[in-house]
Amino acid sequence: KNATQATNEISEVYGGDAVSARVAQQRFARFRSGQTIIEKVDEIMGKIGQDRHISSHDIAKEVNINYQMFLNHFKKAEKLSEENLMDRINICGSLLKRNEIEPFLKRVR
């Protein structure tokens, strides 16, 4: 299947404004070039678990992915403001307390 066929099928189902031919072409090119690392996440996390001090360059090399793509998917939260950081801490704390009171898995049936 090519990008044009995919665009036509998507347009039939979701309407003409769902995706442009150019966007579909870009996404097809990106996918075909291997710029998807979803299937390598477990391998990457395993490497981080084995060596917490491994560099991002070394990980990208070892799992054979583009370094910039690795950075795009595994960004650090280094640009958080003090307020953003405190918000994250408070939200995580409240979610943990909520889970203690009403565990999520007990609600799933």
N, CA, C and O atoms as a printed pandas DataFrame, in Angstrom:
     atom_number atom_name residue_name chain_id  residue_number  x_coord  y_coord  z_coord
0              1         N          LYS        A               1    0.850   -1.179    0.000
1              2        CA          LYS        A               1    0.000    0.000    0.000
2              3         C          LYS        A               1    0.893    1.239    0.000
3              4         O          LYS        A               1    1.954    1.244    0.625
4              5         N          ASN        A               2    0.467    2.278   -0.696
5              6        CA          ASN        A               2    1.265    3.503   -0.700
6              7         C          ASN        A               2    0.488    4.639   -0.028
7              8         O          ASN        A               2   -0.671    4.477    0.354
8              9         N          ALA        A               3    1.143    5.776    0.105
9             10        CA          ALA        A               3    0.556    6.909    0.819
10            11         C          ALA        A               3   -0.709    7.424    0.147
11            12         O          ALA        A               3   -1.651    7.826    0.830
12            13         N          THR        A               4   -0.741    7.419   -1.166
13            14        CA          THR        A               4   -1.923    7.911   -1.885
14            15         C          THR        A               4   -3.130    7.024   -1.621
15            16         O          THR        A               4   -4.232    7.520   -1.386
16            17         N          GLN        A               5   -2.925    5.717   -1.659
17            18        CA          GLN        A               5   -4.023    4.792   -1.370
18            19         C          GLN        A               5   -4.515    4.967    0.062
19            20         O          GLN        A               5   -5.719    4.978    0.318
20            21         N          ALA        A               6   -3.578    5.104    0.988
21            22        CA          ALA        A               6   -3.958    5.291    2.388
22            23         C          ALA        A               6   -4.739    6.587    2.568
23            24         O          ALA        A               6   -5.733    6.616    3.294
24            25         N          THR        A               7   -4.299    7.655    1.917
25            26        CA          THR        A               7   -5.002    8.939    1.998
26            27         C          THR        A               7   -6.423    8.807    1.478
27            28         O          THR        A               7   -7.360    9.320    2.090
28            29         N          ASN        A               8   -6.587    8.126    0.357
29            30        CA          ASN        A               8   -7.928    7.941   -0.213
30            31         C          ASN        A               8   -8.830    7.146    0.724
31            32         O          ASN        A               8   -9.992    7.502    0.918
32            33         N          GLU        A               9   -8.302    6.073    1.305
33            34        CA          GLU        A               9   -9.104    5.258    2.215
34            35         C          GLU        A               9   -9.479    6.036    3.477
35            36         O          GLU        A               9  -10.617    5.963    3.940
36            37         N          ILE        A              10   -8.535    6.768    4.022
37            38        CA          ILE        A              10   -8.809    7.571    5.220
38            39         C          ILE        A              10   -9.846    8.636    4.909
39            40         O          ILE        A              10  -10.749    8.878    5.710
40            41         N          SER        A              11   -9.725    9.270    3.755
41            42        CA          SER        A              11  -10.681   10.311    3.354
42            43         C          SER        A              11  -12.084    9.740    3.174
43            44         O          SER        A              11  -13.066   10.401    3.511
44            45         N          GLU        A              12  -12.190    8.527    2.649
45            46        CA          GLU        A              12  -13.500    7.892    2.488
46            47         C          GLU        A              12  -14.171    7.653    3.834
47            48         O          GLU        A              12  -15.380    7.834    3.979
48            49         N          VAL        A              13  -13.383    7.249    4.806
49            50        CA          VAL        A              13  -13.937    6.917    6.120
50            51         C          VAL        A              13  -14.158    8.159    6.973
51            52         O          VAL        A              13  -15.225    8.315    7.567
52            53         N          TYR        A              14  -13.163    9.049    7.044
53            54        CA          TYR        A              14  -13.206   10.170    7.978
54            55         C          TYR        A              14  -13.464   11.521    7.329
55            56         O          TYR        A              14  -13.570   12.524    8.034
56            57         N          GLY        A              15  -13.565   11.575    6.027
57            58        CA          GLY        A              15  -13.792   12.845    5.341
58            59         C          GLY        A              15  -12.509   13.382    4.736
59            60         O          GLY        A              15  -11.409   12.963    5.096
60            61         N          GLY        A              16  -12.669   14.311    3.816
61            62        CA          GLY        A              16  -11.553   14.849    3.053
62            63         C          GLY        A              16  -10.522   15.615    3.849
63            64         O          GLY        A              16   -9.380   15.738    3.407
64            65         N          ASP        A              17  -10.888   16.138    5.015
65            66        CA          ASP        A              17   -9.956   16.942    5.810
66            67         C          ASP        A              17   -9.185   16.122    6.840
67            68         O          ASP        A              17   -8.423   16.687    7.624
68            69         N          ALA        A              18   -9.366   14.814    6.856
69            70        CA          ALA        A              18   -8.741   13.978    7.885
70            71         C          ALA        A              18   -7.218   13.990    7.782
71            72         O          ALA        A              18   -6.530   14.136    8.793
72            73         N          VAL        A              19   -6.695   13.840    6.580
73            74        CA          VAL        A              19   -5.245   13.838    6.387
74            75         C          VAL        A              19   -4.951   14.287    4.955
75            76         O          VAL        A              19   -5.652   13.919    4.013
76            77         N          SER        A              20   -3.905   15.086    4.822
77            78        CA          SER        A              20   -3.523   15.517    3.471
78            79         C          SER        A              20   -2.592   14.471    2.859
79            80         O          SER        A              20   -1.983   13.672    3.570
80            81         N          ALA        A              21   -2.496   14.490    1.551
81            82        CA          ALA        A              21   -1.618   13.547    0.856
82            83         C          ALA        A              21   -0.168   13.754    1.289
83            84         O          ALA        A              21    0.580   12.789    1.446
84            85         N          ARG        A              22    0.222   14.998    1.481
85            86        CA          ARG        A              22    1.601   15.304    1.876
86            87         C          ARG        A              22    1.923   14.740    3.257
87            88         O          ARG        A              22    2.989   14.158    3.457
88            89         N          VAL        A              23    1.012   14.908    4.204
89            90        CA          VAL        A              23    1.234   14.375    5.551
90            91         C          VAL        A              23    1.341   12.852    5.494
91            92         O          VAL        A              23    2.203   12.263    6.146
92            93         N          ALA        A              24    0.468   12.218    4.718
93            94        CA          ALA        A              24    0.526   10.760    4.574
94            95         C          ALA        A              24    1.864   10.329    3.980
95            96         O          ALA        A              24    2.446    9.338    4.420
96            97         N          GLN        A              25    2.354   11.064    2.985
97            98        CA          GLN        A              25    3.645   10.736    2.376
98            99         C          GLN        A              25    4.779   10.862    3.396
99           100         O          GLN        A              25    5.679   10.024    3.442
100          101         N          GLN        A              26    4.724   11.912    4.207
101          102        CA          GLN        A              26    5.765   12.112    5.220
102          103         C          GLN        A              26    5.744   10.988    6.250
103          104         O          GLN        A              26    6.792   10.488    6.658
104          105         N          ARG        A              27    4.546   10.598    6.663
105          106        CA          ARG        A              27    4.447    9.526    7.661
106          107         C          ARG        A              27    4.888    8.188    7.085
107          108         O          ARG        A              27    5.542    7.405    7.774
108          109         N          PHE        A              28    4.541    7.918    5.833
109          110        CA          PHE        A              28    4.998    6.683    5.197
110          111         C          PHE        A              28    6.520    6.684    5.095
111          112         O          PHE        A              28    7.160    5.673    5.381
112          113         N          ALA        A              29    7.097    7.801    4.694
113          114        CA          ALA        A              29    8.555    7.895    4.572
114          115         C          ALA        A              29    9.219    7.694    5.928
115          116         O          ALA        A              29   10.232    7.002    6.031
116          117         N          ARG        A              30    8.659    8.290    6.950
117          118        CA          ARG        A              30    9.215    8.167    8.296
118          119         C          ARG        A              30    9.148    6.721    8.769
119          120         O          ARG        A              30   10.115    6.202    9.326
120          121         N          PHE        A              31    8.020    6.077    8.550
121          122        CA          PHE        A              31    7.861    4.693    8.975
122          123         C          PHE        A              31    8.824    3.778    8.224
123          124         O          PHE        A              31    9.468    2.919    8.826
124          125         N          ARG        A              32    8.918    3.964    6.923
125          126        CA          ARG        A              32    9.784    3.103    6.108
126          127         C          ARG        A              32   11.264    3.313    6.421
127          128         O          ARG        A              32   12.072    2.402    6.240
128          129         N          SER        A              33   11.618    4.498    6.884
129          130        CA          SER        A              33   13.023    4.761    7.196
130          131         C          SER        A              33   13.420    4.184    8.545
131          132         O          SER        A              33   14.578    4.287    8.949
132          133         N          GLY        A              34   12.472    3.580    9.240
133          134        CA          GLY        A              34   12.780    2.958   10.522
134          135         C          GLY        A              34   12.695    3.912   11.685
135          136         O          GLY        A              34   13.204    3.606   12.764
136          137         N          GLN        A              35   12.074    5.054   11.507
137          138        CA          GLN        A              35   11.990    6.025   12.579
138          139         C          GLN        A              35   10.856    5.704   13.539
139          140         O          GLN        A              35   10.141    6.599   13.989
140          141         N          THR        A              36   10.702    4.464   13.842
141          142        CA          THR        A              36    9.750    4.070   14.869
142          143         C          THR        A              36   10.499    3.183   15.853
143          144         O          THR        A              36   11.151    2.225   15.437
144          145         N          ILE        A              37   10.424    3.474   17.124
145          146        CA          ILE        A              37   11.190    2.716   18.104
146          147         C          ILE        A              37   10.290    2.021   19.105
147          148         O          ILE        A              37   10.758    1.540   20.138
148          149         N          ILE        A              38    9.017    1.965   18.809
149          150        CA          ILE        A              38    8.079    1.353   19.744
150          151         C          ILE        A              38    8.497   -0.073   20.076
151          152         O          ILE        A              38    8.454   -0.478   21.238
152          153         N          GLU        A              39    8.902   -0.836   19.066
153          154        CA          GLU        A              39    9.265   -2.229   19.299
154          155         C          GLU        A              39   10.583   -2.370   20.052
155          156         O          GLU        A              39   10.916   -3.469   20.497
156          157         N          LYS        A              40   11.340   -1.289   20.207
157          158        CA          LYS        A              40   12.633   -1.356   20.884
158          159         C          LYS        A              40   12.602   -0.774   22.292
159          160         O          LYS        A              40   13.636   -0.719   22.958
160          161         N          VAL        A              41   11.447   -0.343   22.749
161          162        CA          VAL        A              41   11.360    0.290   24.066
162          163         C          VAL        A              41   11.800   -0.671   25.161
163          164         O          VAL        A              41   12.542   -0.274   26.060
164          165         N          ASP        A              42   11.358   -1.935   25.106
165          166        CA          ASP        A              42   11.742   -2.903   26.139
166          167         C          ASP        A              42   13.254   -3.116   26.165
167          168         O          ASP        A              42   13.861   -3.198   27.233
168          169         N          GLU        A              43   13.844   -3.204   24.994
169          170        CA          GLU        A              43   15.291   -3.381   24.910
170          171         C          GLU        A              43   16.017   -2.161   25.488
171          172         O          GLU        A              43   17.000   -2.308   26.215
172          173         N          ILE        A              44   15.539   -0.977   25.167
173          174        CA          ILE        A              44   16.143    0.260   25.676
174          175         C          ILE        A              44   16.019    0.328   27.193
175          176         O          ILE        A              44   16.988    0.631   27.889
176          177         N          MET        A              45   14.819    0.042   27.702
177          178        CA          MET        A              45   14.615    0.099   29.150
178          179         C          MET        A              45   15.470   -0.952   29.862
179          180         O          MET        A              45   15.940   -0.721   30.976
180          181         N          GLY        A              46   15.670   -2.103   29.218
181          182        CA          GLY        A              46   16.543   -3.130   29.789
182          183         C          GLY        A              46   17.971   -2.641   29.917
183          184         O          GLY        A              46   18.628   -2.895   30.927
184          185         N          LYS        A              47   18.458   -1.943   28.904
185          186        CA          LYS        A              47   19.819   -1.409   28.937
186          187         C          LYS        A              47   19.963   -0.352   30.033
187          188         O          LYS        A              47   20.982   -0.290   30.720
188          189         N          ILE        A              48   18.937    0.471   30.183
189          190        CA          ILE        A              48   18.974    1.487   31.236
190          191         C          ILE        A              48   18.951    0.817   32.605
191          192         O          ILE        A              48   19.632    1.255   33.532
192          193         N          GLY        A              49   18.155   -0.258   32.726
193          194        CA          GLY        A              49   18.088   -0.996   33.990
194          195         C          GLY        A              49   19.404   -1.661   34.346
195          196         O          GLY        A              49   19.754   -1.743   35.523
196          197         N          GLN        A              50   20.141   -2.140   33.349
197          198        CA          GLN        A              50   21.425   -2.795   33.586
198          199         C          GLN        A              50   22.504   -1.796   33.987
199          200         O          GLN        A              50   23.344   -2.089   34.838
200          201         N          ASP        A              51   22.479   -0.627   33.377
201          202        CA          ASP        A              51   23.514    0.378   33.634
202          203         C          ASP        A              51   22.874    1.757   33.648
203          204         O          ASP        A              51   22.617    2.337   32.593
204          205         N          ARG        A              52   22.618    2.283   34.837
205          206        CA          ARG        A              52   21.949    3.578   34.970
206          207         C          ARG        A              52   22.803    4.724   34.435
207          208         O          ARG        A              52   22.300    5.829   34.231
208          209         N          HIS        A              53   24.078    4.473   34.208
209          210        CA          HIS        A              53   24.983    5.536   33.765
210          211         C          HIS        A              53   25.308    5.454   32.274
211          212         O          HIS        A              53   26.170    6.187   31.789
212          213         N          ILE        A              54   24.631    4.578   31.548
213          214        CA          ILE        A              54   24.880    4.445   30.114
214          215         C          ILE        A              54   24.444    5.730   29.406
215          216         O          ILE        A              54   23.425    6.324   29.758
216          217         N          SER        A              55   25.208    6.143   28.426
217          218        CA          SER        A              55   24.874    7.390   27.730
218          219         C          SER        A              55   23.806    7.143   26.671
219          220         O          SER        A              55   23.640    6.026   26.180
220          221         N          SER        A              56   23.098    8.192   26.337
221          222        CA          SER        A              56   22.062    8.085   25.310
222          223         C          SER        A              56   22.680    7.740   23.955
223          224         O          SER        A              56   22.059    7.045   23.150
224          225         N          HIS        A              57   23.895    8.219   23.701
225          226        CA          HIS        A              57   24.595    7.872   22.450
226          227         C          HIS        A              57   24.844    6.365   22.379
227          228         O          HIS        A              57   24.627    5.734   21.344
228          229         N          ASP        A              58   25.305    5.801   23.503
229          230        CA          ASP        A              58   25.597    4.369   23.528
230          231         C          ASP        A              58   24.333    3.536   23.343
231          232         O          ASP        A              58   24.350    2.530   22.634
232          233         N          ILE        A              59   23.249    3.946   23.970
233          234        CA          ILE        A              59   21.989    3.210   23.820
234          235         C          ILE        A              59   21.543    3.230   22.370
235          236         O          ILE        A              59   21.205    2.189   21.806
236          237         N          ALA        A              60   21.542    4.405   21.766
237          238        CA          ALA        A              60   21.108    4.524   20.370
238          239         C          ALA        A              60   21.964    3.648   19.461
239          240         O          ALA        A              60   21.446    2.998   18.554
240          241         N          LYS        A              61   23.281    3.632   19.706
241          242        CA          LYS        A              61   24.177    2.805   18.900
242          243         C          LYS        A              61   23.888    1.314   19.090
243          244         O          LYS        A              61   23.821    0.559   18.121
244          245         N          GLU        A              62   23.718    0.899   20.357
245          246        CA          GLU        A              62   23.534   -0.520   20.661
246          247         C          GLU        A              62   22.218   -1.075   20.122
247          248         O          GLU        A              62   22.163   -2.233   19.710
248          249         N          VAL        A              63   21.162   -0.271   20.119
249          250        CA          VAL        A              63   19.873   -0.771   19.611
250          251         C          VAL        A              63   19.650   -0.376   18.154
251          252         O          VAL        A              63   18.592   -0.638   17.583
252          253         N          ASN        A              64   20.660    0.257   17.562
253          254        CA          ASN        A              64   20.654    0.592   16.133
254          255         C          ASN        A              64   19.487    1.498   15.740
255          256         O          ASN        A              64   18.703    1.178   14.847
256          257         N          ILE        A              65   19.395    2.639   16.432
257          258        CA          ILE        A              65   18.401    3.649   16.061
258          259         C          ILE        A              65   19.092    5.001   15.961
259          260         O          ILE        A              65   20.183    5.192   16.498
260          261         N          ASN        A              66   18.462    5.919   15.283
261          262        CA          ASN        A              66   18.977    7.266   15.124
262          263         C          ASN        A              66   19.016    7.969   16.480
263          264         O          ASN        A              66   18.054    7.902   17.245
264          265         N          TYR        A              67   20.126    8.639   16.773
265          266        CA          TYR        A              67   20.291    9.301   18.068
266          267         C          TYR        A              67   19.237   10.380   18.296
267          268         O          TYR        A              67   18.672   10.465   19.387
268          269         N          GLN        A              68   18.965   11.198   17.296
269          270        CA          GLN        A              68   17.979   12.273   17.452
270          271         C          GLN        A              68   16.595   11.697   17.709
271          272         O          GLN        A              68   15.828   12.244   18.502
272          273         N          MET        A              69   16.272   10.591   17.040
273          274        CA          MET        A              69   14.987    9.942   17.260
274          275         C          MET        A              69   14.905    9.434   18.700
275          276         O          MET        A              69   13.862    9.543   19.345
276          277         N          PHE        A              70   16.008    8.882   19.195
277          278        CA          PHE        A              70   16.051    8.426   20.584
278          279         C          PHE        A              70   15.751    9.585   21.529
279          280         O          PHE        A              70   14.950    9.453   22.454
280          281         N          LEU        A              71   16.401   10.719   21.288
281          282        CA          LEU        A              71   16.182   11.883   22.153
282          283         C          LEU        A              71   14.736   12.366   22.104
283          284         O          LEU        A              71   14.177   12.758   23.128
284          285         N          ASN        A              72   14.133   12.339   20.925
285          286        CA          ASN        A              72   12.748   12.790   20.792
286          287         C          ASN        A              72   11.790   11.934   21.605
287          288         O          ASN        A              72   10.788   12.437   22.113
288          289         N          HIS        A              73   12.089   10.645   21.735
289          290        CA          HIS        A              73   11.188    9.745   22.447
290          291         C          HIS        A              73   11.496    9.641   23.934
291          292         O          HIS        A              73   10.611    9.310   24.722
292          293         N          PHE        A              74   12.722    9.917   24.328
293          294        CA          PHE        A              74   13.124    9.773   25.720
294          295         C          PHE        A              74   13.651   11.093   26.267
295          296         O          PHE        A              74   14.795   11.182   26.714
296          297         N          LYS        A              75   12.820   12.094   26.225
297          298        CA          LYS        A              75   13.221   13.415   26.716
298          299         C          LYS        A              75   13.242   13.417   28.238
299          300         O          LYS        A              75   12.430   12.763   28.891
300          301         N          LYS        A              76   14.184   14.162   28.780
301          302        CA          LYS        A              76   14.231   14.367   30.223
302          303         C          LYS        A              76   13.299   15.514   30.577
303          304         O          LYS        A              76   12.969   16.354   29.740
304          305         N          ALA        A              77   12.896   15.529   31.803
305          306        CA          ALA        A              77   12.054   16.618   32.285
306          307         C          ALA        A              77   12.930   17.743   32.826
307          308         O          ALA        A              77   12.653   18.289   33.894
308          309         N          GLU        A              78   13.988   18.091   32.089
309          310        CA          GLU        A              78   14.955   19.062   32.580
310          311         C          GLU        A              78   14.495   20.508   32.417
311          312         O          GLU        A              78   15.057   21.407   33.043
312          313         N          LYS        A              79   13.493   20.741   31.593
313          314        CA          LYS        A              79   13.055   22.105   31.337
314          315         C          LYS        A              79   11.811   22.471   32.136
315          316         O          LYS        A              79   11.093   23.406   31.781
316          317         N          LEU        A              80   11.558   21.739   33.206
317          318        CA          LEU        A              80   10.398   22.047   34.035
318          319         C          LEU        A              80   10.697   23.253   34.915
319          320         O          LEU        A              80   11.788   23.381   35.470
320          321         N          SER        A              81    9.728   24.114   35.029
321          322        CA          SER        A              81    9.876   25.217   35.973
322          323         C          SER        A              81    9.631   24.658   37.372
323          324         O          SER        A              81    9.143   23.538   37.524
324          325         N          GLU        A              82    9.964   25.428   38.368
325          326        CA          GLU        A              82    9.741   25.015   39.760
326          327         C          GLU        A              82    8.261   24.710   39.990
327          328         O          GLU        A              82    7.916   23.740   40.665
328          329         N          GLU        A              83    7.398   25.544   39.425
329          330        CA          GLU        A              83    5.953   25.348   39.589
330          331         C          GLU        A              83    5.485   24.057   38.913
331          332         O          GLU        A              83    4.686   23.313   39.482
332          333         N          ASN        A              84    5.988   23.787   37.685
333          334        CA          ASN        A              84    5.634   22.547   36.988
334          335         C          ASN        A              84    6.083   21.324   37.779
335          336         O          ASN        A              84    5.355   20.337   37.882
336          337         N          LEU        A              85    7.274   21.401   38.329
337          338        CA          LEU        A              85    7.805   20.291   39.104
338          339         C          LEU        A              85    6.945   20.035   40.335
339          340         O          LEU        A              85    6.625   18.886   40.640
340          341         N          MET        A              86    6.572   21.090   41.039
341          342        CA          MET        A              86    5.728   20.934   42.229
342          343         C          MET        A              86    4.351   20.388   41.853
343          344         O          MET        A              86    3.787   19.574   42.584
344          345         N          ASP        A              87    3.810   20.830   40.723
345          346        CA          ASP        A              87    2.527   20.298   40.254
346          347         C          ASP        A              87    2.624   18.798   40.012
347          348         O          ASP        A              87    1.733   18.046   40.407
348          349         N          ARG        A              88    3.692   18.364   39.371
349          350        CA          ARG        A              88    3.874   16.933   39.112
350          351         C          ARG        A              88    3.957   16.146   40.406
351          352         O          ARG        A              88    3.343   15.087   40.536
352          353         N          ILE        A              89    4.709   16.658   41.355
353          354        CA          ILE        A              89    4.858   15.975   42.641
354          355         C          ILE        A              89    3.512   15.882   43.345
355          356         O          ILE        A              89    3.157   14.823   43.861
356          357         N          ASN        A              90    2.763   16.971   43.371
357          358        CA          ASN        A              90    1.454   16.969   44.028
358          359         C          ASN        A              90    0.472   16.023   43.352
359          360         O          ASN        A              90   -0.260   15.301   44.029
360          361         N          ILE        A              91    0.450   16.021   42.032
361          362        CA          ILE        A              91   -0.462   15.141   41.295
362          363         C          ILE        A              91   -0.104   13.681   41.545
363          364         O          ILE        A              91   -0.985   12.856   41.785
364          365         N          CYS        A              92    1.180   13.362   41.490
365          366        CA          CYS        A              92    1.595   11.976   41.745
366          367         C          CYS        A              92    1.226   11.548   43.158
367          368         O          CYS        A              92    0.763   10.428   43.373
368          369         N          GLY        A              93    1.430   12.440   44.118
369          370        CA          GLY        A              93    1.062   12.130   45.501
370          371         C          GLY        A              93   -0.421   11.876   45.660
371          372         O          GLY        A              93   -0.826   10.934   46.340
372          373         N          SER        A              94   -1.234   12.715   45.033
373          374        CA          SER        A              94   -2.684   12.521   45.158
374          375         C          SER        A              94   -3.137   11.247   44.449
375          376         O          SER        A              94   -4.050   10.573   44.927
376          377         N          LEU        A              95   -2.524   10.907   43.332
377          378        CA          LEU        A              95   -2.869    9.654   42.650
378          379         C          LEU        A              95   -2.480    8.435   43.484
379          380         O          LEU        A              95   -3.214    7.447   43.519
380          381         N          LEU        A              96   -1.335    8.502   44.153
381          382        CA          LEU        A              96   -0.939    7.397   45.022
382          383         C          LEU        A              96   -1.909    7.232   46.189
383          384         O          LEU        A              96   -2.291    6.113   46.529
384          385         N          LYS        A              97   -2.305    8.349   46.802
385          386        CA          LYS        A              97   -3.267    8.283   47.908
386          387         C          LYS        A              97   -4.604    7.740   47.432
387          388         O          LYS        A              97   -5.236    6.938   48.120
388          389         N          ARG        A              98   -5.033    8.176   46.262
389          390        CA          ARG        A              98   -6.301    7.699   45.706
390          391         C          ARG        A              98   -6.246    6.194   45.466
391          392         O          ARG        A              98   -7.219    5.484   45.722
392          393         N          ASN        A              99   -5.103    5.709   44.973
393          394        CA          ASN        A              99   -4.958    4.278   44.730
394          395         C          ASN        A              99   -4.979    3.487   46.032
395          396         O          ASN        A              99   -5.478    2.362   46.057
396          397         N          GLU        A             100   -4.443    4.057   47.120
397          398        CA          GLU        A             100   -4.481    3.372   48.415
398          399         C          GLU        A             100   -5.912    3.245   48.919
399          400         O          GLU        A             100   -6.289    2.219   49.486
400          401         N          ILE        A             101   -6.708    4.291   48.710
401          402        CA          ILE        A             101   -8.095    4.292   49.177
402          403         C          ILE        A             101   -8.967    3.407   48.299
403          404         O          ILE        A             101   -9.756    2.606   48.799
404          405         N          GLU        A             102   -8.821    3.555   46.998
405          406        CA          GLU        A             102   -9.651    2.816   46.046
406          407         C          GLU        A             102   -8.752    2.263   44.940
407          408         O          GLU        A             102   -8.577    2.905   43.904
408          409         N          PRO        A             103   -8.180    1.072   45.155
409          410        CA          PRO        A             103   -7.262    0.506   44.166
410          411         C          PRO        A             103   -7.911    0.339   42.793
411          412         O          PRO        A             103   -9.039   -0.139   42.667
412          413         N          PHE        A             104   -7.182    0.738   41.803
413          414        CA          PHE        A             104   -7.682    0.705   40.430
414          415         C          PHE        A             104   -8.068   -0.706   39.991
415          416         O          PHE        A             104   -9.131   -0.909   39.404
416          417         N          LEU        A             105   -7.210   -1.671   40.274
417          418        CA          LEU        A             105   -7.457   -3.025   39.783
418          419         C          LEU        A             105   -8.699   -3.656   40.400
419          420         O          LEU        A             105   -9.302   -4.541   39.793
420          421         N          LYS        A             106   -9.086   -3.227   41.570
421          422        CA          LYS        A             106  -10.310   -3.765   42.179
422          423         C          LYS        A             106  -11.554   -3.247   41.478
423          424         O          LYS        A             106  -12.612   -3.873   41.550
424          425         N          ARG        A             107  -11.440   -2.100   40.794
425          426        CA          ARG        A             107  -12.591   -1.556   40.063
426          427         C          ARG        A             107  -12.757   -2.210   38.705
427          428         O          ARG        A             107  -13.851   -2.184   38.140
428          429         N          VAL        A             108  -11.697   -2.794   38.171
429          430        CA          VAL        A             108  -11.753   -3.426   36.855
430          431         C          VAL        A             108  -12.376   -4.808   36.999
431          432         O          VAL        A             108  -11.956   -5.601   37.842
432          433         N          ARG        A             109  -13.358   -5.086   36.191
433          434        CA          ARG        A             109  -14.021   -6.402   36.275
434          435         C          ARG        A             109  -14.007   -7.086   34.975
435          436         O          ARG        A             109  -14.518   -8.199   34.858
